[in-house]
Amino acid sequence: MTPAIRAEFRKFFTTRLWWGMALAVFVLGIALAVLFGFLLTQPPSASSQAQGVPTGTPEQIANSVYTGGLSVGYLLTLVIGVMQIGSEYRHKTITSTFLGTPKRAVVMGAKVITLLVLGALYGLISLIGSVAAGAIVLNARGFEPFPTSGVFRTLALALLVLGLWALIGLGAGILIPNQVAALLIAVGVAWIVEPLIVFGLGYWEWGREHIAPYLPTAATNAMVNGVSQGGANAVQPLTWWGGAIVLALYAAVLAGVGSWRTVRADIS
C-alpha cells in the first residue's frame, strides 16, 4: 500500500495542476473571507431578515467568514477526484497502473487515501489565507475573531469536507468513464443543478424538511455551521455531525461503488 500511495502522490505533484489549484484556493479563501467579513457584519434590519438575508450568531458569522473559500474549494477538489481516475482512462495509463500493482484493491485504496490527504491539504491552504484575512476584518468590524471553541471544530471539519468531496469526484470519474463528461456533469450537478433543486424544494414543505437537508451541498453547509438563510422557505440544516455523516455516506457510496466496479472491470 505504501508504494502505491507514494505513486499516486507522485502522479499528482509532477504536474502543474497542483500548484495552480493551490494558488487558486489560497487567493479565493482570502477574497471571500474579506467579502463575507464585510457583508455578514452589517447590522441586520427587520426588512432584510424578512426577505431571507442570511443571519446568524457571532460563531456562525466567524464560521462563514473563515470557510467562505469552501464554496469554490469543494468544486476544485471534486475536479481533482475526477481527474485522479479520469486521466488514467483518458491517457490509457490505467493498464500500466494495474500491471505495476496487480492488486487493484490496493490501487483504489491508495487513491482514496491520497485524495483524503490532498483534500485536507487544499483545505489547510485555503484556511491559512481565509483565517488570516477574515480575523483582521472581523476584528476591525468589532467582532470577536474566535467567539467560541466551535469555530475551531468548524476549521477542522473544513479539512474533512474537501477530502470527502474529492472522493465524490473519484466515484463520478469512475462511473462516467469520459473525463470531460465526468467533469462537466459533476461540477454542473454540484454547482448548478443541486442549488436549483434546493431552491425548488423550498416551496414544498415536505421536501424542504425531508429531502433538501440531505443533499451533499446542504450537508456541507451543516458541517461548517455558518449563517443560515432566513425566510419562510428556508431549509433548516442538519446538526454538524449529521451533515458529516450524510456527506461521508455520499463519498463512501460513490467511491465504494466506483472502486468495486474498477476492481471487477475488464481493463484492456
PDB file of C-alpha atoms in Angstrom:
ATOM      1  CA  MET A   1       0.000   0.000   0.000  1.00  0.00           C
ATOM      2  CA  THR A   2       2.777   2.468   0.858  1.00  0.00           C
ATOM      3  CA  PRO A   3       4.452   2.304  -2.594  1.00  0.00           C
ATOM      4  CA  ALA A   4       1.018   2.647  -4.233  1.00  0.00           C
ATOM      5  CA  ILE A   5       0.231   5.754  -2.176  1.00  0.00           C
ATOM      6  CA  ARG A   6       3.643   7.186  -2.984  1.00  0.00           C
ATOM      7  CA  ALA A   7       3.000   6.593  -6.677  1.00  0.00           C
ATOM      8  CA  GLU A   8      -0.365   8.401  -6.505  1.00  0.00           C
ATOM      9  CA  PHE A   9       1.233  11.433  -4.874  1.00  0.00           C
ATOM     10  CA  ARG A  10       4.000  11.414  -7.477  1.00  0.00           C
ATOM     11  CA  LYS A  11       1.444  11.370 -10.297  1.00  0.00           C
ATOM     12  CA  PHE A  12      -0.271  14.413  -8.836  1.00  0.00           C
ATOM     13  CA  PHE A  13       2.695  16.536  -7.781  1.00  0.00           C
ATOM     14  CA  THR A  14       4.643  16.050 -11.025  1.00  0.00           C
ATOM     15  CA  THR A  15       2.013  18.051 -12.913  1.00  0.00           C
ATOM     16  CA  ARG A  16       1.406  21.804 -12.891  1.00  0.00           C
ATOM     17  CA  LEU A  17      -2.164  21.271 -11.762  1.00  0.00           C
ATOM     18  CA  TRP A  18      -1.366  21.102  -8.061  1.00  0.00           C
ATOM     19  CA  TRP A  19       0.275  24.494  -7.592  1.00  0.00           C
ATOM     20  CA  GLY A  20      -2.253  26.231  -9.855  1.00  0.00           C
ATOM     21  CA  MET A  21      -5.105  24.934  -7.721  1.00  0.00           C
ATOM     22  CA  ALA A  22      -3.205  25.693  -4.520  1.00  0.00           C
ATOM     23  CA  LEU A  23      -2.787  29.318  -5.599  1.00  0.00           C
ATOM     24  CA  ALA A  24      -6.462  29.492  -6.592  1.00  0.00           C
ATOM     25  CA  VAL A  25      -7.821  28.196  -3.268  1.00  0.00           C
ATOM     26  CA  PHE A  26      -5.464  30.478  -1.321  1.00  0.00           C
ATOM     27  CA  VAL A  27      -6.461  33.629  -3.201  1.00  0.00           C
ATOM     28  CA  LEU A  28     -10.157  32.718  -3.176  1.00  0.00           C
ATOM     29  CA  GLY A  29     -10.003  31.991   0.539  1.00  0.00           C
ATOM     30  CA  ILE A  30      -8.649  35.485   1.206  1.00  0.00           C
ATOM     31  CA  ALA A  31     -11.031  37.243  -1.192  1.00  0.00           C
ATOM     32  CA  LEU A  32     -14.178  35.512   0.045  1.00  0.00           C
ATOM     33  CA  ALA A  33     -13.199  35.906   3.696  1.00  0.00           C
ATOM     34  CA  VAL A  34     -12.855  39.655   3.207  1.00  0.00           C
ATOM     35  CA  LEU A  35     -16.117  39.837   1.242  1.00  0.00           C
ATOM     36  CA  PHE A  36     -18.135  37.804   3.752  1.00  0.00           C
ATOM     37  CA  GLY A  37     -16.448  39.610   6.611  1.00  0.00           C
ATOM     38  CA  PHE A  38     -17.897  42.919   5.462  1.00  0.00           C
ATOM     39  CA  LEU A  39     -21.263  41.582   4.303  1.00  0.00           C
ATOM     40  CA  LEU A  40     -22.113  39.448   7.324  1.00  0.00           C
ATOM     41  CA  THR A  41     -21.153  42.060   9.899  1.00  0.00           C
ATOM     42  CA  GLN A  42     -23.667  44.568   8.585  1.00  0.00           C
ATOM     43  CA  PRO A  43     -26.370  45.311  11.210  1.00  0.00           C
ATOM     44  CA  PRO A  44     -29.465  43.319  10.130  1.00  0.00           C
ATOM     45  CA  SER A  45     -32.754  45.139   9.715  1.00  0.00           C
ATOM     46  CA  ALA A  46     -36.245  43.722  10.146  1.00  0.00           C
ATOM     47  CA  SER A  47     -36.947  44.058   6.426  1.00  0.00           C
ATOM     48  CA  SER A  48     -33.734  42.285   5.413  1.00  0.00           C
ATOM     49  CA  GLN A  49     -34.498  39.347   7.713  1.00  0.00           C
ATOM     50  CA  ALA A  50     -37.994  39.061   6.278  1.00  0.00           C
ATOM     51  CA  GLN A  51     -36.503  38.949   2.786  1.00  0.00           C
ATOM     52  CA  GLY A  52     -34.321  35.975   3.722  1.00  0.00           C
ATOM     53  CA  VAL A  53     -30.972  37.719   4.151  1.00  0.00           C
ATOM     54  CA  PRO A  54     -28.584  35.278   5.901  1.00  0.00           C
ATOM     55  CA  THR A  55     -28.171  35.938   9.610  1.00  0.00           C
ATOM     56  CA  GLY A  56     -26.510  34.127  12.467  1.00  0.00           C
ATOM     57  CA  THR A  57     -24.712  34.182  15.797  1.00  0.00           C
ATOM     58  CA  PRO A  58     -21.142  35.540  16.164  1.00  0.00           C
ATOM     59  CA  GLU A  59     -19.905  31.935  15.947  1.00  0.00           C
ATOM     60  CA  GLN A  60     -21.808  31.315  12.723  1.00  0.00           C
ATOM     61  CA  ILE A  61     -20.563  34.589  11.256  1.00  0.00           C
ATOM     62  CA  ALA A  62     -16.959  33.647  12.025  1.00  0.00           C
ATOM     63  CA  ASN A  63     -17.522  30.181  10.575  1.00  0.00           C
ATOM     64  CA  SER A  64     -18.917  31.600   7.331  1.00  0.00           C
ATOM     65  CA  VAL A  65     -16.079  34.104   7.008  1.00  0.00           C
ATOM     66  CA  TYR A  66     -13.357  31.503   7.516  1.00  0.00           C
ATOM     67  CA  THR A  67     -14.954  28.804   5.348  1.00  0.00           C
ATOM     68  CA  GLY A  68     -16.135  31.083   2.549  1.00  0.00           C
ATOM     69  CA  GLY A  69     -13.440  29.636   0.304  1.00  0.00           C
ATOM     70  CA  LEU A  70     -15.088  26.215   0.564  1.00  0.00           C
ATOM     71  CA  SER A  71     -17.897  27.461  -1.680  1.00  0.00           C
ATOM     72  CA  VAL A  72     -15.408  27.178  -4.543  1.00  0.00           C
ATOM     73  CA  GLY A  73     -12.784  24.937  -2.953  1.00  0.00           C
ATOM     74  CA  TYR A  74     -15.052  21.904  -2.860  1.00  0.00           C
ATOM     75  CA  LEU A  75     -15.531  22.202  -6.619  1.00  0.00           C
ATOM     76  CA  LEU A  76     -11.765  22.185  -7.126  1.00  0.00           C
ATOM     77  CA  THR A  77     -11.284  19.058  -5.007  1.00  0.00           C
ATOM     78  CA  LEU A  78     -14.240  17.493  -6.826  1.00  0.00           C
ATOM     79  CA  VAL A  79     -12.328  18.123 -10.062  1.00  0.00           C
ATOM     80  CA  ILE A  80      -9.168  16.615  -8.553  1.00  0.00           C
ATOM     81  CA  GLY A  81     -11.100  13.472  -7.627  1.00  0.00           C
ATOM     82  CA  VAL A  82     -12.483  13.119 -11.138  1.00  0.00           C
ATOM     83  CA  MET A  83      -9.071  13.648 -12.739  1.00  0.00           C
ATOM     84  CA  GLN A  84      -7.305  11.261 -10.364  1.00  0.00           C
ATOM     85  CA  ILE A  85      -9.002   8.358 -12.145  1.00  0.00           C
ATOM     86  CA  GLY A  86     -10.352  10.033 -15.294  1.00  0.00           C
ATOM     87  CA  SER A  87      -6.897  10.958 -16.547  1.00  0.00           C
ATOM     88  CA  GLU A  88      -5.878   7.301 -16.213  1.00  0.00           C
ATOM     89  CA  TYR A  89      -8.624   6.248 -18.598  1.00  0.00           C
ATOM     90  CA  ARG A  90      -8.135   9.215 -20.904  1.00  0.00           C
ATOM     91  CA  HIS A  91      -4.383   8.719 -21.345  1.00  0.00           C
ATOM     92  CA  LYS A  92      -4.594   4.895 -21.236  1.00  0.00           C
ATOM     93  CA  THR A  93      -2.297   4.657 -18.208  1.00  0.00           C
ATOM     94  CA  ILE A  94      -4.770   2.608 -16.186  1.00  0.00           C
ATOM     95  CA  THR A  95      -3.378  -0.582 -17.755  1.00  0.00           C
ATOM     96  CA  SER A  96       0.214   0.140 -16.715  1.00  0.00           C
ATOM     97  CA  THR A  97      -1.001   1.177 -13.266  1.00  0.00           C
ATOM     98  CA  PHE A  98      -2.653  -2.193 -12.719  1.00  0.00           C
ATOM     99  CA  LEU A  99       0.317  -4.026 -14.229  1.00  0.00           C
ATOM    100  CA  GLY A 100       2.621  -2.246 -11.792  1.00  0.00           C
ATOM    101  CA  THR A 101       0.298  -3.036  -8.877  1.00  0.00           C
ATOM    102  CA  PRO A 102      -1.717  -6.134  -9.866  1.00  0.00           C
ATOM    103  CA  LYS A 103      -3.907  -5.985  -6.764  1.00  0.00           C
ATOM    104  CA  ARG A 104      -6.484  -3.470  -7.919  1.00  0.00           C
ATOM    105  CA  ALA A 105      -7.972  -3.057  -4.460  1.00  0.00           C
ATOM    106  CA  VAL A 106      -4.601  -1.750  -3.287  1.00  0.00           C
ATOM    107  CA  VAL A 107      -4.541   0.800  -6.132  1.00  0.00           C
ATOM    108  CA  MET A 108      -8.038   2.044  -5.365  1.00  0.00           C
ATOM    109  CA  GLY A 109      -7.310   2.145  -1.640  1.00  0.00           C
ATOM    110  CA  ALA A 110      -4.213   4.232  -2.372  1.00  0.00           C
ATOM    111  CA  LYS A 111      -6.286   6.636  -4.464  1.00  0.00           C
ATOM    112  CA  VAL A 112      -8.827   7.029  -1.665  1.00  0.00           C
ATOM    113  CA  ILE A 113      -6.153   7.767   0.948  1.00  0.00           C
ATOM    114  CA  THR A 114      -4.323  10.136  -1.406  1.00  0.00           C
ATOM    115  CA  LEU A 115      -7.477  12.114  -2.170  1.00  0.00           C
ATOM    116  CA  LEU A 116      -8.355  12.466   1.518  1.00  0.00           C
ATOM    117  CA  VAL A 117      -4.886  13.850   2.198  1.00  0.00           C
ATOM    118  CA  LEU A 118      -4.983  16.152  -0.840  1.00  0.00           C
ATOM    119  CA  GLY A 119      -8.395  17.468   0.175  1.00  0.00           C
ATOM    120  CA  ALA A 120      -7.125  18.217   3.680  1.00  0.00           C
ATOM    121  CA  LEU A 121      -4.009  19.857   2.216  1.00  0.00           C
ATOM    122  CA  TYR A 122      -6.001  22.194  -0.010  1.00  0.00           C
ATOM    123  CA  GLY A 123      -8.341  22.886   2.869  1.00  0.00           C
ATOM    124  CA  LEU A 124      -5.371  23.897   5.010  1.00  0.00           C
ATOM    125  CA  ILE A 125      -4.055  26.187   2.265  1.00  0.00           C
ATOM    126  CA  SER A 126      -7.469  27.827   1.933  1.00  0.00           C
ATOM    127  CA  LEU A 127      -7.859  28.273   5.692  1.00  0.00           C
ATOM    128  CA  ILE A 128      -4.417  29.836   6.107  1.00  0.00           C
ATOM    129  CA  GLY A 129      -5.470  32.674   3.841  1.00  0.00           C
ATOM    130  CA  SER A 130      -9.101  32.967   4.943  1.00  0.00           C
ATOM    131  CA  VAL A 131      -8.433  32.875   8.693  1.00  0.00           C
ATOM    132  CA  ALA A 132      -5.651  35.446   8.463  1.00  0.00           C
ATOM    133  CA  ALA A 133      -7.695  37.846   6.339  1.00  0.00           C
ATOM    134  CA  GLY A 134     -11.032  37.093   7.986  1.00  0.00           C
ATOM    135  CA  ALA A 135      -9.745  37.611  11.522  1.00  0.00           C
ATOM    136  CA  ILE A 136      -8.427  41.044  10.566  1.00  0.00           C
ATOM    137  CA  VAL A 137     -11.776  42.048   9.039  1.00  0.00           C
ATOM    138  CA  LEU A 138     -13.827  40.723  11.956  1.00  0.00           C
ATOM    139  CA  ASN A 139     -11.612  42.478  14.478  1.00  0.00           C
ATOM    140  CA  ALA A 140     -11.826  45.731  12.514  1.00  0.00           C
ATOM    141  CA  ARG A 141     -15.629  45.452  12.427  1.00  0.00           C
ATOM    142  CA  GLY A 142     -15.834  44.981  16.190  1.00  0.00           C
ATOM    143  CA  PHE A 143     -16.442  41.206  16.179  1.00  0.00           C
ATOM    144  CA  GLU A 144     -14.534  38.582  18.131  1.00  0.00           C
ATOM    145  CA  PRO A 145     -12.452  36.540  15.612  1.00  0.00           C
ATOM    146  CA  PHE A 146     -12.878  33.342  17.665  1.00  0.00           C
ATOM    147  CA  PRO A 147     -16.010  33.797  19.781  1.00  0.00           C
ATOM    148  CA  THR A 148     -16.356  30.120  20.785  1.00  0.00           C
ATOM    149  CA  SER A 149     -14.458  26.852  20.583  1.00  0.00           C
ATOM    150  CA  GLY A 150     -16.956  25.734  17.941  1.00  0.00           C
ATOM    151  CA  VAL A 151     -15.049  27.812  15.397  1.00  0.00           C
ATOM    152  CA  PHE A 152     -12.003  25.559  15.790  1.00  0.00           C
ATOM    153  CA  ARG A 153     -14.206  22.500  15.303  1.00  0.00           C
ATOM    154  CA  THR A 154     -15.526  24.036  12.089  1.00  0.00           C
ATOM    155  CA  LEU A 155     -11.985  24.673  10.837  1.00  0.00           C
ATOM    156  CA  ALA A 156     -11.120  21.021  11.444  1.00  0.00           C
ATOM    157  CA  LEU A 157     -14.292  19.833   9.707  1.00  0.00           C
ATOM    158  CA  ALA A 158     -13.466  22.054   6.732  1.00  0.00           C
ATOM    159  CA  LEU A 159     -10.449  19.851   6.028  1.00  0.00           C
ATOM    160  CA  LEU A 160     -12.679  16.776   6.062  1.00  0.00           C
ATOM    161  CA  VAL A 161     -15.214  18.440   3.763  1.00  0.00           C
ATOM    162  CA  LEU A 162     -12.735  18.873   0.911  1.00  0.00           C
ATOM    163  CA  GLY A 163     -11.422  15.340   1.307  1.00  0.00           C
ATOM    164  CA  LEU A 164     -14.933  13.880   1.091  1.00  0.00           C
ATOM    165  CA  TRP A 165     -15.753  15.945  -1.998  1.00  0.00           C
ATOM    166  CA  ALA A 166     -12.581  14.607  -3.612  1.00  0.00           C
ATOM    167  CA  LEU A 167     -13.872  11.058  -3.008  1.00  0.00           C
ATOM    168  CA  ILE A 168     -17.224  12.021  -4.534  1.00  0.00           C
ATOM    169  CA  GLY A 169     -15.261  13.164  -7.580  1.00  0.00           C
ATOM    170  CA  LEU A 170     -13.402   9.836  -7.664  1.00  0.00           C
ATOM    171  CA  GLY A 171     -16.693   7.966  -7.798  1.00  0.00           C
ATOM    172  CA  ALA A 172     -18.034  10.255 -10.528  1.00  0.00           C
ATOM    173  CA  GLY A 173     -14.845   9.823 -12.546  1.00  0.00           C
ATOM    174  CA  ILE A 174     -15.199   6.034 -12.457  1.00  0.00           C
ATOM    175  CA  LEU A 175     -18.919   5.840 -13.111  1.00  0.00           C
ATOM    176  CA  ILE A 176     -18.606   8.301 -16.042  1.00  0.00           C
ATOM    177  CA  PRO A 177     -15.559   6.974 -17.962  1.00  0.00           C
ATOM    178  CA  ASN A 178     -15.274  10.006 -20.275  1.00  0.00           C
ATOM    179  CA  GLN A 179     -13.195  12.521 -18.334  1.00  0.00           C
ATOM    180  CA  VAL A 180     -14.626  15.652 -19.959  1.00  0.00           C
ATOM    181  CA  ALA A 181     -18.194  14.438 -19.482  1.00  0.00           C
ATOM    182  CA  ALA A 182     -17.466  13.461 -15.879  1.00  0.00           C
ATOM    183  CA  LEU A 183     -16.057  16.913 -15.120  1.00  0.00           C
ATOM    184  CA  LEU A 184     -18.969  18.749 -16.732  1.00  0.00           C
ATOM    185  CA  ILE A 185     -21.622  16.567 -15.111  1.00  0.00           C
ATOM    186  CA  ALA A 186     -20.034  16.505 -11.639  1.00  0.00           C
ATOM    187  CA  VAL A 187     -19.411  20.251 -11.481  1.00  0.00           C
ATOM    188  CA  GLY A 188     -22.726  21.064 -13.159  1.00  0.00           C
ATOM    189  CA  VAL A 189     -24.728  18.969 -10.691  1.00  0.00           C
ATOM    190  CA  ALA A 190     -22.857  20.281  -7.629  1.00  0.00           C
ATOM    191  CA  TRP A 191     -22.743  23.932  -8.663  1.00  0.00           C
ATOM    192  CA  ILE A 192     -25.950  24.475 -10.639  1.00  0.00           C
ATOM    193  CA  VAL A 193     -28.418  21.584 -10.521  1.00  0.00           C
ATOM    194  CA  GLU A 194     -28.378  20.917  -6.779  1.00  0.00           C
ATOM    195  CA  PRO A 195     -28.824  24.586  -5.729  1.00  0.00           C
ATOM    196  CA  LEU A 196     -31.776  24.827  -8.123  1.00  0.00           C
ATOM    197  CA  ILE A 197     -33.282  21.676  -6.602  1.00  0.00           C
ATOM    198  CA  VAL A 198     -32.872  23.090  -3.094  1.00  0.00           C
ATOM    199  CA  PHE A 199     -34.459  26.345  -4.208  1.00  0.00           C
ATOM    200  CA  GLY A 200     -37.429  24.475  -5.686  1.00  0.00           C
ATOM    201  CA  LEU A 201     -37.822  22.243  -2.643  1.00  0.00           C
ATOM    202  CA  GLY A 202     -38.048  25.372  -0.512  1.00  0.00           C
ATOM    203  CA  TYR A 203     -41.611  25.820  -1.792  1.00  0.00           C
ATOM    204  CA  TRP A 204     -42.613  22.243  -0.844  1.00  0.00           C
ATOM    205  CA  GLU A 205     -42.792  21.770   2.906  1.00  0.00           C
ATOM    206  CA  TRP A 206     -42.146  18.016   2.956  1.00  0.00           C
ATOM    207  CA  GLY A 207     -39.265  18.303   0.500  1.00  0.00           C
ATOM    208  CA  ARG A 208     -37.828  21.251   2.407  1.00  0.00           C
ATOM    209  CA  GLU A 209     -37.806  19.249   5.627  1.00  0.00           C
ATOM    210  CA  HIS A 210     -37.032  15.703   4.473  1.00  0.00           C
ATOM    211  CA  ILE A 211     -35.056  15.969   1.204  1.00  0.00           C
ATOM    212  CA  ALA A 212     -33.185  19.263   0.907  1.00  0.00           C
ATOM    213  CA  PRO A 213     -31.142  18.944   4.153  1.00  0.00           C
ATOM    214  CA  TYR A 214     -29.760  15.595   2.997  1.00  0.00           C
ATOM    215  CA  LEU A 215     -28.309  16.789  -0.308  1.00  0.00           C
ATOM    216  CA  PRO A 216     -24.480  16.997  -0.451  1.00  0.00           C
ATOM    217  CA  THR A 217     -24.150  20.778  -0.516  1.00  0.00           C
ATOM    218  CA  ALA A 218     -26.696  21.187   2.290  1.00  0.00           C
ATOM    219  CA  ALA A 219     -24.777  18.609   4.336  1.00  0.00           C
ATOM    220  CA  THR A 220     -21.577  20.570   3.675  1.00  0.00           C
ATOM    221  CA  ASN A 221     -23.190  23.782   4.912  1.00  0.00           C
ATOM    222  CA  ALA A 222     -24.404  21.971   8.018  1.00  0.00           C
ATOM    223  CA  MET A 223     -20.890  20.760   8.797  1.00  0.00           C
ATOM    224  CA  VAL A 224     -19.420  24.258   8.777  1.00  0.00           C
ATOM    225  CA  ASN A 225     -22.389  25.664  10.738  1.00  0.00           C
ATOM    226  CA  GLY A 226     -22.371  29.022   9.009  1.00  0.00           C
ATOM    227  CA  VAL A 227     -25.054  31.674   8.808  1.00  0.00           C
ATOM    228  CA  SER A 228     -28.423  30.363   7.698  1.00  0.00           C
ATOM    229  CA  GLN A 229     -30.830  31.660   5.121  1.00  0.00           C
ATOM    230  CA  GLY A 230     -33.885  33.357   6.600  1.00  0.00           C
ATOM    231  CA  GLY A 231     -37.418  33.487   5.308  1.00  0.00           C
ATOM    232  CA  ALA A 232     -40.390  31.142   5.297  1.00  0.00           C
ATOM    233  CA  ASN A 233     -38.918  28.865   2.604  1.00  0.00           C
ATOM    234  CA  ALA A 234     -35.514  28.448   4.230  1.00  0.00           C
ATOM    235  CA  VAL A 235     -34.137  24.922   4.579  1.00  0.00           C
ATOM    236  CA  GLN A 236     -33.339  24.005   8.179  1.00  0.00           C
ATOM    237  CA  PRO A 237     -29.819  22.500   8.246  1.00  0.00           C
ATOM    238  CA  LEU A 238     -28.810  19.316   9.997  1.00  0.00           C
ATOM    239  CA  THR A 239     -26.535  19.323  13.008  1.00  0.00           C
ATOM    240  CA  TRP A 240     -22.819  19.464  12.202  1.00  0.00           C
ATOM    241  CA  TRP A 241     -22.375  15.771  12.978  1.00  0.00           C
ATOM    242  CA  GLY A 242     -25.480  14.884  10.970  1.00  0.00           C
ATOM    243  CA  GLY A 243     -24.083  16.751   7.991  1.00  0.00           C
ATOM    244  CA  ALA A 244     -20.748  14.957   8.418  1.00  0.00           C
ATOM    245  CA  ILE A 245     -22.448  11.554   8.391  1.00  0.00           C
ATOM    246  CA  VAL A 246     -24.536  12.383   5.318  1.00  0.00           C
ATOM    247  CA  LEU A 247     -21.579  13.727   3.301  1.00  0.00           C
ATOM    248  CA  ALA A 248     -19.417  10.783   4.370  1.00  0.00           C
ATOM    249  CA  LEU A 249     -22.124   8.388   3.165  1.00  0.00           C
ATOM    250  CA  TYR A 250     -22.226  10.076  -0.235  1.00  0.00           C
ATOM    251  CA  ALA A 251     -18.450   9.805  -0.503  1.00  0.00           C
ATOM    252  CA  ALA A 252     -18.387   6.199   0.720  1.00  0.00           C
ATOM    253  CA  VAL A 253     -21.143   5.052  -1.650  1.00  0.00           C
ATOM    254  CA  LEU A 254     -19.791   6.775  -4.759  1.00  0.00           C
ATOM    255  CA  ALA A 255     -16.131   5.923  -4.127  1.00  0.00           C
ATOM    256  CA  GLY A 256     -17.040   2.419  -2.922  1.00  0.00           C
ATOM    257  CA  VAL A 257     -19.253   1.548  -5.896  1.00  0.00           C
ATOM    258  CA  GLY A 258     -16.728   3.087  -8.269  1.00  0.00           C
ATOM    259  CA  SER A 259     -13.824   1.160  -6.735  1.00  0.00           C
ATOM    260  CA  TRP A 260     -15.807  -2.089  -6.777  1.00  0.00           C
ATOM    261  CA  ARG A 261     -16.566  -1.557 -10.458  1.00  0.00           C
ATOM    262  CA  THR A 262     -12.912  -0.836 -11.247  1.00  0.00           C
ATOM    263  CA  VAL A 263     -11.713  -3.903  -9.379  1.00  0.00           C
ATOM    264  CA  ARG A 264     -14.072  -6.160 -11.360  1.00  0.00           C
ATOM    265  CA  ALA A 265     -13.977  -4.421 -14.752  1.00  0.00           C
ATOM    266  CA  ASP A 266     -12.121  -5.723 -17.780  1.00  0.00           C
ATOM    267  CA  ILE A 267      -9.311  -3.222 -18.427  1.00  0.00           C
ATOM    268  CA  SER A 268      -7.670  -3.534 -21.824  1.00  0.00           C
TER     269      SER A 268
END
